Tab-separated table of C-alpha atoms in Angstrom:
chain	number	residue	atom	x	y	z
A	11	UNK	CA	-176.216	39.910	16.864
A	12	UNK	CA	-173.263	37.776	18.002
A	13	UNK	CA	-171.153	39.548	20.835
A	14	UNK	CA	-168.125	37.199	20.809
A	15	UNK	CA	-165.280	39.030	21.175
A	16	UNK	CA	-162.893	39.411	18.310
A	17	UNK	CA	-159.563	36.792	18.322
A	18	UNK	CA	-161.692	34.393	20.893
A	19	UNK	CA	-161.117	30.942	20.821
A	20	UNK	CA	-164.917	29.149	20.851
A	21	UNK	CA	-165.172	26.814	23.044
A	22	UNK	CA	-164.350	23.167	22.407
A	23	UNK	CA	-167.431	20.775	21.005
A	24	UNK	CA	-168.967	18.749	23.345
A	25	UNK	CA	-168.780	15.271	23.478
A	26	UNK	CA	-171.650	13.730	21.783
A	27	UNK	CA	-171.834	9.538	21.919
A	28	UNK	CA	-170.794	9.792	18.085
A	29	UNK	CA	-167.808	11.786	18.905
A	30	UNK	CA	-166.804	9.338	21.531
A	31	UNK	CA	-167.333	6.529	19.612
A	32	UNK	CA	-165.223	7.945	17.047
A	33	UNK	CA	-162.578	8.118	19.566
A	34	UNK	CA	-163.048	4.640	21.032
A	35	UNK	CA	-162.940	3.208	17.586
A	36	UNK	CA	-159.376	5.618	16.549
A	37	UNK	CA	-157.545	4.176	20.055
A	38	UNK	CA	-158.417	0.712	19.326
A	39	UNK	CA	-156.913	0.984	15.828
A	40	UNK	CA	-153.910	2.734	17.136
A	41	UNK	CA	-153.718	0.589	20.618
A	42	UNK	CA	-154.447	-2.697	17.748
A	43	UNK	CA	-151.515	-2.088	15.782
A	44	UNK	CA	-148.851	-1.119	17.719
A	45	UNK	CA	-149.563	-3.771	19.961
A	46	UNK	CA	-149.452	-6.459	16.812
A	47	UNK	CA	-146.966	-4.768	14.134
A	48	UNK	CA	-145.093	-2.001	16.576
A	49	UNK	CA	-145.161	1.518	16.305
A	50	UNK	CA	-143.660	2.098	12.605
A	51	UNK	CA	-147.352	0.768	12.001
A	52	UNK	CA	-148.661	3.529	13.325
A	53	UNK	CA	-149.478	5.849	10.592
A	54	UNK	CA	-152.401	8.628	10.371
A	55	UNK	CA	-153.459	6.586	7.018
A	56	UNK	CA	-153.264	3.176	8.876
A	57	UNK	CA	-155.038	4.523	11.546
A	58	UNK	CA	-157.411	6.188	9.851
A	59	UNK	CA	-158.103	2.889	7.336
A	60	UNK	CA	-159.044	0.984	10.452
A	61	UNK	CA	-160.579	3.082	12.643
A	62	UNK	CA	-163.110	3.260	9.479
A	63	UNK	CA	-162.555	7.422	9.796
A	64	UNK	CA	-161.919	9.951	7.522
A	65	UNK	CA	-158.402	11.199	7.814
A	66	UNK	CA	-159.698	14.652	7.653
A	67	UNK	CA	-161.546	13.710	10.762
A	68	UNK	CA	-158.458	12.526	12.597
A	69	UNK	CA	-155.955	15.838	11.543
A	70	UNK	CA	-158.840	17.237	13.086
A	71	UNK	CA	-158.766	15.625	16.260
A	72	UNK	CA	-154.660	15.220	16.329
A	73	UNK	CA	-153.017	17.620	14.376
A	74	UNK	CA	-149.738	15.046	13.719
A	75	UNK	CA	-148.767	11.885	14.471
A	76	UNK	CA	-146.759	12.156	18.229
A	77	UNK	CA	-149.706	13.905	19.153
A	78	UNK	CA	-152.190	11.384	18.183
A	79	UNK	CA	-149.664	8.501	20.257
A	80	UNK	CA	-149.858	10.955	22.872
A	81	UNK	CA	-153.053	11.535	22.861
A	82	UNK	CA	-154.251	7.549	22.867
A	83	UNK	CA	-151.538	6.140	25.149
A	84	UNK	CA	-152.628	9.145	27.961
A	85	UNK	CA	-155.843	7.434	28.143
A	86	UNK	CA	-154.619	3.822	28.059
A	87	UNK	CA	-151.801	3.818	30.483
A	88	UNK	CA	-154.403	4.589	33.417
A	89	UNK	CA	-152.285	6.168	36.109
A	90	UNK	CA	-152.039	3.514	38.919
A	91	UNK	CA	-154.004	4.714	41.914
A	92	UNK	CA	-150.750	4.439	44.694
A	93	UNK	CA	-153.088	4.745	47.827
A	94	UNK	CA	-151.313	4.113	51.149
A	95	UNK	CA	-153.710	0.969	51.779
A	96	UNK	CA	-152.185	-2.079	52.747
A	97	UNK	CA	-148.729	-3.216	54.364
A	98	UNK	CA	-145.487	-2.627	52.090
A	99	UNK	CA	-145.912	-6.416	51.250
A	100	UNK	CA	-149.183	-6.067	49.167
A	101	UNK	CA	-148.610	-2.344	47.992
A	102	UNK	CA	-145.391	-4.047	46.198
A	103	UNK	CA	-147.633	-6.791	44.934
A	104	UNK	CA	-150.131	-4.006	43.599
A	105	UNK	CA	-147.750	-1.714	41.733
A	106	UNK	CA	-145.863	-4.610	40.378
A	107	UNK	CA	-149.236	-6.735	38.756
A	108	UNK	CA	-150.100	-2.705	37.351
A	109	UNK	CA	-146.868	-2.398	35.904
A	110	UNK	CA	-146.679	-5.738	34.249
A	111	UNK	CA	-150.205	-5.062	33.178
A	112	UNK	CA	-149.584	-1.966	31.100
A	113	UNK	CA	-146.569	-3.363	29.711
A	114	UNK	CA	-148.896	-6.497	28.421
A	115	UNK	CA	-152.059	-5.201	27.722
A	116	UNK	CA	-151.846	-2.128	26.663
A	117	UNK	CA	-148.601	-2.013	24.844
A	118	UNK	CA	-148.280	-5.470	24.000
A	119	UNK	CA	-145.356	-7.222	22.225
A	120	UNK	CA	-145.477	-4.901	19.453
A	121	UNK	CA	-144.813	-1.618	21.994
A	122	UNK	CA	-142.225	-3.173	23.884
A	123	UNK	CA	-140.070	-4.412	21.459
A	124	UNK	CA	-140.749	-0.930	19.661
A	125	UNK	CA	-139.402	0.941	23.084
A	126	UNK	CA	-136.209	-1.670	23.143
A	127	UNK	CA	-135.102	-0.704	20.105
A	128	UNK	CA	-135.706	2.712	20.267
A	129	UNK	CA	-136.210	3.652	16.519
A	130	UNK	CA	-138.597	5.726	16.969
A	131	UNK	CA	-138.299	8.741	19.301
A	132	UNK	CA	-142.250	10.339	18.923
A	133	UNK	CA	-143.029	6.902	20.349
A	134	UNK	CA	-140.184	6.513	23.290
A	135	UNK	CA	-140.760	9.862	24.025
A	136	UNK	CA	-144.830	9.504	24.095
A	137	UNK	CA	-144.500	6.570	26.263
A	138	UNK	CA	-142.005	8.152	28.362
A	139	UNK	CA	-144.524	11.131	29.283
A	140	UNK	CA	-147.616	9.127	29.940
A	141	UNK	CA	-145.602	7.608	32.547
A	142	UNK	CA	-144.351	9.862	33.939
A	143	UNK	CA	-147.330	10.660	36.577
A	144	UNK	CA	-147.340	6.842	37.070
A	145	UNK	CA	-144.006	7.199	38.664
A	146	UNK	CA	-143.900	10.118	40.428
A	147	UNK	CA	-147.154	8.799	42.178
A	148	UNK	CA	-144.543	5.996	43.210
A	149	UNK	CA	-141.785	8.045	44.280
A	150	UNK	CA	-144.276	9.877	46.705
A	151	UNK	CA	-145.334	6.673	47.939
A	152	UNK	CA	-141.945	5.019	48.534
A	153	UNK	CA	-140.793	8.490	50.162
A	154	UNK	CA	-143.577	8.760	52.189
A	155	UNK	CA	-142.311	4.881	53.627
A	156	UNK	CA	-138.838	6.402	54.347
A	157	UNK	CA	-140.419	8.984	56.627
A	158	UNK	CA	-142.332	6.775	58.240
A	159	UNK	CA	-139.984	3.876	58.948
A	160	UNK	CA	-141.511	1.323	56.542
A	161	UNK	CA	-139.092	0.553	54.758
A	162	UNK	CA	-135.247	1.439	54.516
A	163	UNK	CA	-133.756	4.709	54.883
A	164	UNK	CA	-131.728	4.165	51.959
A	165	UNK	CA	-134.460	2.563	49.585
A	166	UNK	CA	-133.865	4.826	46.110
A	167	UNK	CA	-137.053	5.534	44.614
A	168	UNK	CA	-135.599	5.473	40.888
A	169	UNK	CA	-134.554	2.098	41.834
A	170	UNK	CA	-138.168	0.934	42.285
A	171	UNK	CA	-139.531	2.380	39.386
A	172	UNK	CA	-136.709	0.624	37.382
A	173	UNK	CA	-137.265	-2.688	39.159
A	174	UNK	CA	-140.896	-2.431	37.826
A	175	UNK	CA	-140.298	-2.120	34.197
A	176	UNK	CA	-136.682	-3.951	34.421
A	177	UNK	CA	-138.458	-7.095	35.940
A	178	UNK	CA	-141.361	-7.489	33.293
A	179	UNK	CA	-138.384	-7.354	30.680
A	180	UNK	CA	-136.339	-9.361	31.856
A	181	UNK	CA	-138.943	-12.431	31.975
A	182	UNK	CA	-139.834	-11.829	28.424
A	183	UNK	CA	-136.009	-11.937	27.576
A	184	UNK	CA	-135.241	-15.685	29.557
A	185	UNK	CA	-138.917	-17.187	29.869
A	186	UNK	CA	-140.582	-15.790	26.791
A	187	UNK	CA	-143.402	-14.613	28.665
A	188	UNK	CA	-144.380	-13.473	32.247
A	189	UNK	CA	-146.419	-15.529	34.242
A	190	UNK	CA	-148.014	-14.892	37.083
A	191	UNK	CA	-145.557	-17.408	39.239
A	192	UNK	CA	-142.950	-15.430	38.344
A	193	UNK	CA	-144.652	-12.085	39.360
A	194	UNK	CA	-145.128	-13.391	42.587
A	195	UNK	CA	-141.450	-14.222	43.045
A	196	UNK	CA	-140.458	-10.989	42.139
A	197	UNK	CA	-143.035	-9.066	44.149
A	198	UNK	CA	-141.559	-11.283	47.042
A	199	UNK	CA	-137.838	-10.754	46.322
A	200	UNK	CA	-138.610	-6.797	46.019
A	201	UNK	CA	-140.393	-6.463	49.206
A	202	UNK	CA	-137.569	-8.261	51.144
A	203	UNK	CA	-135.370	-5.632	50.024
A	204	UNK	CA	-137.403	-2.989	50.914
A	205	UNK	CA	-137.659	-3.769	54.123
A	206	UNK	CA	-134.764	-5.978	54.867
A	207	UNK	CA	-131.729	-4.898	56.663
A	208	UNK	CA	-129.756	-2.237	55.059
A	209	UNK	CA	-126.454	-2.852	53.034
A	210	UNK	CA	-123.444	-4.442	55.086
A	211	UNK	CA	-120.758	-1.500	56.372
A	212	UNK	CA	-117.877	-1.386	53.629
A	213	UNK	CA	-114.949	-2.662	55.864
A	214	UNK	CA	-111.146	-2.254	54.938
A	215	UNK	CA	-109.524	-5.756	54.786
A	216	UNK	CA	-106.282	-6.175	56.789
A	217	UNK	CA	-103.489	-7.983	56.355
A	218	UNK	CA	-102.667	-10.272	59.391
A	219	UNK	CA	-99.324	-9.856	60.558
A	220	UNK	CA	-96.847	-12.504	59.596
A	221	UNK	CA	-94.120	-14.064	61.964
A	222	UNK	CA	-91.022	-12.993	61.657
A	223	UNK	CA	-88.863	-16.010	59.222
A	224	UNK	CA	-86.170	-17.327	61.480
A	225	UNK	CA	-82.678	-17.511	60.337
């Protein structure tokens, strides 16, 4: 006689190497075409067609569409590990090359473009999460630097995170592309204003004091 107890939720399946295969196979098709045709590609019927599932099979697994982007880009967009090991110089480095690396691999020119024109908010906004720990594991990091005295006092945290993305952008915008030449140069310029010296004191300009004109 069964002795679950009435209005229970049973437990979730367990993951069987069919299940998971199922789910390797749906994030590929969803990772595979917004990365090639942007995220108005992704569709529960596109992604079903070639993930080779059933799209009963998939509402099953993701009950709508922001959930499934949710869903796949959580496990894609691997949080980056922000250990303390290593000087400022090559922790810079690191977070930069991770950065750059989501925004290429795992989004790819189809995601980007998608998130700079901003037509579709499930999208933005499931990006936007999935990052979120990715940052804040920054901020901790470049706070943690402040208290210590590695870097400047007056370093903004939301003003790393922004040089991250900003910088990955901006090569695609002038060079087409972001090589790894160009990563250095940035990593470079960023740590030198981490730890360089602070911003100049604002001083008031003066007028000198003219000679009194002679009649």
């Amino acid at each position: 006689m069964s002795t679950t107890t009435p209005g229970a939720r049973s437990a979730p399946a367990p993951s069987t190497p069919a299940r998971l295969e199922r789910q390797r196979r749906i994030d590929e098709a969803v990772l595979g075409l917004l990365r090639e045709q942007g995220p108005a590609a992704v569709t529960m019927e596109a992604v079903a067609a070639r993930a080779g599932v059933a799209k009963t099979t998939l509402y099953r697994r993701h009950p709508d569409r922001s959930a499934l982007l949710s869903s796949t880009l959580g496990r894609a967009i691997v949080a980056w590990d922000a250990s303390p090991e290593g000087d400022v110089r090559q922790r810079v480095r690191a977070a930069l090359e991770e950065c750059w690396r989501q925004l290429r691999d795992v989004l790819g020119p189809g995601g980007v473009a998608g998130l700079l024109r901003d037509e579709d908010p499930a999208y933005t906004a499931a990006v936007r999460g999935v990052l979120v720990g990715w940052a804040d594991a920054l901020r901790r990091l470049v706070d943690a630097d402040r208290e210590d005295g590695t870097v400047r006092a007056d370093v903004d945290p939301d003003a790393v995170v922004t040089l991250l993305l900003g910088s990955y952008l901006g090569a695609l915008l002038w060079h087409g592309e972001a090589p790894p030449a160009l990563l250095e140069g940035c990593a470079e310029l960023m740590w030198a204003g981490l730890v360089g010296p602070g911003p100049a004191p604002t001083t008031t300009a003066t007028t000198a004091p003219t000679s009194p004109t002679r009649s």
